[in-house]
C-alpha positions as YAML, in Angstrom:
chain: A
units: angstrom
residues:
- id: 1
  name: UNK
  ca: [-14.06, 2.28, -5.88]
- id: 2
  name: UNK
  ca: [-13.58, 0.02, -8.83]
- id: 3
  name: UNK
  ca: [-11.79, 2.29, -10.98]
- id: 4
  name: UNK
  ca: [-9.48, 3.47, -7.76]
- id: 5
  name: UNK
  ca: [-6.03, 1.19, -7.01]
- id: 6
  name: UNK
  ca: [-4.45, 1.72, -3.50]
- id: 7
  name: UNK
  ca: [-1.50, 1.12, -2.59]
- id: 8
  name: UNK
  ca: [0.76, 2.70, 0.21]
- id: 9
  name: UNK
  ca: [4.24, 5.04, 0.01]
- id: 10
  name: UNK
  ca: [5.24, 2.55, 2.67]
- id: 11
  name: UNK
  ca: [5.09, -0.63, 5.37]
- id: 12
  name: UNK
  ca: [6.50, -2.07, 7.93]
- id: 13
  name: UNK
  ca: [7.48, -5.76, 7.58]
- id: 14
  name: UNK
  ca: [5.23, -7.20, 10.38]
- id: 15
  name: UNK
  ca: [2.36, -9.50, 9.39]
- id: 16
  name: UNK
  ca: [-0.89, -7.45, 8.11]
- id: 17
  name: UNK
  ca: [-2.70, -8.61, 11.08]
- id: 18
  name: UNK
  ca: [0.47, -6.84, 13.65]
- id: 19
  name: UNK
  ca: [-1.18, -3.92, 15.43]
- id: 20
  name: UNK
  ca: [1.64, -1.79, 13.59]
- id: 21
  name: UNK
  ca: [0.91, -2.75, 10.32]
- id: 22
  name: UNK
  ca: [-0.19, 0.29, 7.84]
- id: 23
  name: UNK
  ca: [-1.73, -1.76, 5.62]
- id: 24
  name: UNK
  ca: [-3.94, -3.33, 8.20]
- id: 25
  name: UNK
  ca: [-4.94, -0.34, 9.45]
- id: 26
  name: UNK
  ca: [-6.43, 0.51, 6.18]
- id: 27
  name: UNK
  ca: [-8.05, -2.56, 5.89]
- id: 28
  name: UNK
  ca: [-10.11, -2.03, 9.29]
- id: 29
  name: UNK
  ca: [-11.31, 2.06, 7.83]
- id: 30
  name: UNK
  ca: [-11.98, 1.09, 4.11]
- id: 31
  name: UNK
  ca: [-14.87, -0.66, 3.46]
- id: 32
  name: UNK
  ca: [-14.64, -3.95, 1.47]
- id: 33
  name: UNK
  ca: [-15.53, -2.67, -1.70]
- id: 34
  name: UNK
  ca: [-12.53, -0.43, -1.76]
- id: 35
  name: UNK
  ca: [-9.83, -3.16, -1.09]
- id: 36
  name: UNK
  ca: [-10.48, -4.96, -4.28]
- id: 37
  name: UNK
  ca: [-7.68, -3.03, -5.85]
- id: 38
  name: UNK
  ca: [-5.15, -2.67, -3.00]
- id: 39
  name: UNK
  ca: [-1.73, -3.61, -3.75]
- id: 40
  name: UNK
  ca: [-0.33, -4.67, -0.90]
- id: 41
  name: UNK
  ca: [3.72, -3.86, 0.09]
- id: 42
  name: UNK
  ca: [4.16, -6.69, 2.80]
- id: 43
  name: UNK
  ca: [2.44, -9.52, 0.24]
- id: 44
  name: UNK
  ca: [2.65, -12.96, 0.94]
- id: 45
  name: UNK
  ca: [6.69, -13.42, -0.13]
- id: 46
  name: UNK
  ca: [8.90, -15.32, 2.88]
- id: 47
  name: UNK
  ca: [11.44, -12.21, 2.82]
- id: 48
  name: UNK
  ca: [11.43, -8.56, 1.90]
- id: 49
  name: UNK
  ca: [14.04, -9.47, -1.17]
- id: 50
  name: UNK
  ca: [11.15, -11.78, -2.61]
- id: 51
  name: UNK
  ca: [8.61, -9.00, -2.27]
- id: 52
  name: UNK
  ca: [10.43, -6.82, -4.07]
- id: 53
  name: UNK
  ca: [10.98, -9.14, -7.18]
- id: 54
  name: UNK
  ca: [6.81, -9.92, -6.59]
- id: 55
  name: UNK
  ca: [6.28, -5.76, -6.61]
- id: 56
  name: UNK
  ca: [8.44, -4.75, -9.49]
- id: 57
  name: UNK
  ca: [6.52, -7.76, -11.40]
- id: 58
  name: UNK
  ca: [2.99, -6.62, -10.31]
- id: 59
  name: UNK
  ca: [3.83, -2.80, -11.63]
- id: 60
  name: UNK
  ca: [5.60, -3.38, -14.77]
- id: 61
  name: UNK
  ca: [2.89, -2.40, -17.17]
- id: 62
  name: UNK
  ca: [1.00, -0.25, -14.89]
- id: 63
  name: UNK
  ca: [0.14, 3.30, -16.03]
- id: 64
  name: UNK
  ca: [1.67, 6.18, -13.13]
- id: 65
  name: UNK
  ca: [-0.08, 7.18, -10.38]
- id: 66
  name: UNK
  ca: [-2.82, 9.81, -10.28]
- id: 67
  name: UNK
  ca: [-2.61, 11.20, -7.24]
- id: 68
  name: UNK
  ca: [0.30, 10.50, -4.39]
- id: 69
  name: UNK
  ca: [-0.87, 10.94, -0.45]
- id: 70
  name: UNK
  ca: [2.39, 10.72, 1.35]
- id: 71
  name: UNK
  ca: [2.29, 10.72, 5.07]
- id: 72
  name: UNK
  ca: [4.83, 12.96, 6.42]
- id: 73
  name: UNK
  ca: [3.91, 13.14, 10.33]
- id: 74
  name: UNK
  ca: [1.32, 12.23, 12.67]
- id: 75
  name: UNK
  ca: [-1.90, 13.74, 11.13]
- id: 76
  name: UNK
  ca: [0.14, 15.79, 8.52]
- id: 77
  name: UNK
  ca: [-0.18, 14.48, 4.47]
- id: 78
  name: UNK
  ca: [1.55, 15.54, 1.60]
- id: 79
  name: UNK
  ca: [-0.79, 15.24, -2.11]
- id: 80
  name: UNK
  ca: [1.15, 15.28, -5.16]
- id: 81
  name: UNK
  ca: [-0.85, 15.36, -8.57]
- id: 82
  name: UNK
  ca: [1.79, 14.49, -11.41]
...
C-alpha cells in the first residue's frame, strides 16, 4: 500500500461521514494502511469552487495514473491501463 495513491473518478458533496459519501465508504473497506495515500475529492474546502483550486494544486506535479477503475453501474467497473 505505500507505493499505491487512491483517489476516486468521483463524489458527492456531502460530508465524508454522510451515509452517501463514496469516499467514506472506502474508508470503512480499506484498511488503514491503505488510506495513507488517498486523495480525497470532497477535502476540507467550505465550497466545491475552493476544492477545485485545492485539487488542481495537489495534482500539478503528479505523474498520470496507472490504472483507472471507473464505476459505471451498480456492481459493473470499467479498468483503463494508459
Amino acid at each position: 500500500w505505500s507505493s499505491i495513491q487512491i483517489t476516486l473518478a468521483d463524489e458527492r458533496w456531502v460530508p465524508v461521514d454522510h451515509p452517501d459519501s463514496n469516499e467514506g465508504q472506502l474508508r470503512r473497506i480499506l484498511p488503514a494502511s491503505a488510506l495513507t495515500w488517498l486523495l480525497s475529492l470532497r477535502g476540507e474546502a467550505d465550497t466545491l469552487e475552493q476544492q477545485v483550486v485545492d485539487l488542481n494544486r495537489q495534482f500539478q506535479g503528479s505523474r498520470p495514473f496507472d490504472l483507472v477503475i471507473l464505476g459505471m453501474e451498480m456492481m459493473h467497473n470499467r479498468i483503463v491501463i494508459p
